[in-house]
C-alpha cells in the first residue's frame, strides 16, 4: 500500500511587494519567449517528451506546494488495495485518510468540519456545485491525490477544512488504454474505459464509465436490500496537453457527470397528521410508504484551460475555468402530501466561471516568493413548486391542497489574492509566512485579511516537527442559501414556527495546528497531529425538507479541536496503514436560518454549546495488503464511534466497525494484461446506522451498506 503521510517543507522567500513580484514575472516571461536559435537537427523523441512533461509537472507542483500543511497521499497502487479499488466512489477513497468521518449521501467530514472541502485538478481550483450524494469525480483518472489539512498556506482560500489536490493520468506518460467490467450485489454493473496517447507535442487522456446500482443512496432501514433505490450514473473525463517547448505548455480538461437517483423508501410508515391530530384530507387516498416515487437528478459539467511557463527562476500558471451544476428533486405528489402534508418540487442550479493565476519566483538560495489571485463569478437559480394544505391557527387542515411557486436568482463574486515567502533558515528550519485578502459579494458583502504562518523543523533526517497558524474566511455556498420568503407559507401546512431569520454570513476563524512525524525504522513511519479552531459565525448545513439538498446556517460561536495518529509500514510486497482520530465539534447560538428550527431547540442552543450533527468523537481506518508475483490480497476497515442525534444533537448513535477483503491476479494475455478481481464488502454483514432521522438538520434515517460480493475484469493494452 503506497500511502504516505508527511509534513511538507519547501524553500522560502523574503518580503518584496506584489509590484516587484509581478514585474519580475512579466520581464522573465518576455525573455523566456525569445525564440531559440534553430538547430540543424531538431529531433524530438518520446523519451524527451516524457522528460519535458515530468519537468513541467514538477514545476507546476512547486508553484502551489503544501508548505507545512499536513498531507496524506493516495496513489493508484494504494487505491487498488482498498475496497472496490478504482471502482470505489471518491468519498470512499478519502475515508482512508486520517480524521475523515463517514456520513450519509456520500458526504465526508474532515477534522470535524461540515463539507468545506476544496477540490483542485492539476493545480486548478474546481468551482463548487450543488451539494448532494452524486460522486462526480472518478477514481480511475487519478495519478496522485493529496489531502491537505491543518494550517494551510496562503494560496488556499475560502474552502479550508481540507484541500483535495488531484493530479490526473496523462497521455504523455500513459500510452495505451483499458476496458473493464465491474459488477455484483445490489444489481451493480459498471463498464468503463480509458485511453491515452499522443504525438511528440500533443497528448491526451480520456476515461468514462456507466454505473447501474440498486443501492444508489444509503438505505433508510436495516434491511439487507433497500426499497426503491436504483441509480444510473454516467461519467466522462478528458485531458489534452500541448507542449510548446521545454518551458511552456497549454493544457485543457473537462468533466461530465449525470446521475438519476430513486429516493429509497421506508416501508410501514403511518399516515401524517395535521395540527389537530387528523389525517391530511386527501379523500379516499391511502398511501403505502413502500410505494412512494421520489426521484432526484444531478448533473455537473466543468472545464478548464491553463497556460504554464517554467523559465529559470520563474514558474507560473494562468487558468480559466467554468462549471455548471444542477439538481432537480421530484416529489411523489400525493404520497408526500399524505405522509408529510407538503410536496415540494425543487430545482436548483449554479453556473460559475473565473480566472486563477499563481506564480513562484526564486529570489535567492534561501528565499522563494509565491503569489497569485483568483476571481470567480457565480450565477445561481432556484425554483420550487410547493403543494400545501390551508390550516387554521391550531394547524388543522381547512381545505384542499394548493400550490405555491417560488423562484429566485442571485449573482455572487468571490475574489482573493495572496503573497507569501518561503524562507529556508539554515539546514533544518523552514518558515513560510504571508497572507491573503478575500472578498465576497452575494447576500452580504464581506472582506478579510488573513495571515498565515508555518514553521517546519527537521530535528533529524527521520524526525520533523511543524507548527502553524492560519486565519480563515469561509463564505456560505451561494447555491445552497434559500432565497424564498418565510411568511409566504403562513397559514399553510408548511408554515414555520420561527418567522424571522438572519442572513447567512461568512465564517471567520483562528486555526492552530502542530505535529510530529517520525520514521521509526526503514519503511515504518508514524505521524501525530493536534489542532484547535475557534470560530465566529461557525457554518453548518442541514437537510430541511424532503429534497436531499442542504441549507447553510450559522452558529454565533464555534470550536473544533482534536488530534489524529497515522502509522504506515511498507516492506517488500507487504504494505499497511492505520489511522485513528479524536475530535470535538461544537457550536452555540444559531443566528441565521432560524426559520428551519423549532423555538425550544433554538432557546436551548442559545444558552449552551451543542455538538454539531456531524461530530464523531473517534474515527479510524486501516488496511493491509501483500503482493507476490502477480497476485495481490488485501483487507481494510472503517471505524466510527457514531454521529449525533436527538434534540439539539444531545445523543450519539452506536459505534460501528466494518471489514472488507479482496484479491486480484494479473495475467499476461497477448501484448496486454488481464486483471481479475473480487471484493467482499462489509464481510461480517454488520448492521450500522449513520443517521436515525433526528438531530439538527437531519431529514431521514440512513444505514450503511450490508454485505456485498463484487467482481471485475480489466484488460489493459
mmCIF file of N, CA, C and O in Angstrom, residues 235 350 408 713:
data_model
loop_
_atom_site.group_PDB
_atom_site.id
_atom_site.type_symbol
_atom_site.label_atom_id
_atom_site.label_comp_id
_atom_site.label_asym_id
_atom_site.label_seq_id
_atom_site.Cartn_x
_atom_site.Cartn_y
_atom_site.Cartn_z
ATOM 1 N N UNK A 235 -20.311 9.089 -16.284
ATOM 2 C CA UNK A 235 -19.184 9.992 -16.046
ATOM 3 C C UNK A 235 -18.234 9.964 -17.240
ATOM 4 O O UNK A 235 -18.000 8.918 -17.838
ATOM 5 N N UNK A 350 -26.386 26.253 -10.469
ATOM 6 C CA UNK A 350 -25.405 27.327 -10.353
ATOM 7 C C UNK A 350 -24.412 27.192 -11.491
ATOM 8 O O UNK A 350 -23.980 26.091 -11.851
ATOM 9 N N UNK A 408 -36.078 32.329 -7.605
ATOM 10 C CA UNK A 408 -35.117 33.372 -7.256
ATOM 11 C C UNK A 408 -33.830 33.211 -8.031
ATOM 12 O O UNK A 408 -33.460 32.109 -8.445
ATOM 13 N N UNK A 713 -13.226 -7.522 -14.154
ATOM 14 C CA UNK A 713 -12.164 -7.915 -15.076
ATOM 15 C C UNK A 713 -11.747 -6.664 -15.833
ATOM 16 O O UNK A 713 -12.583 -5.823 -16.198
#
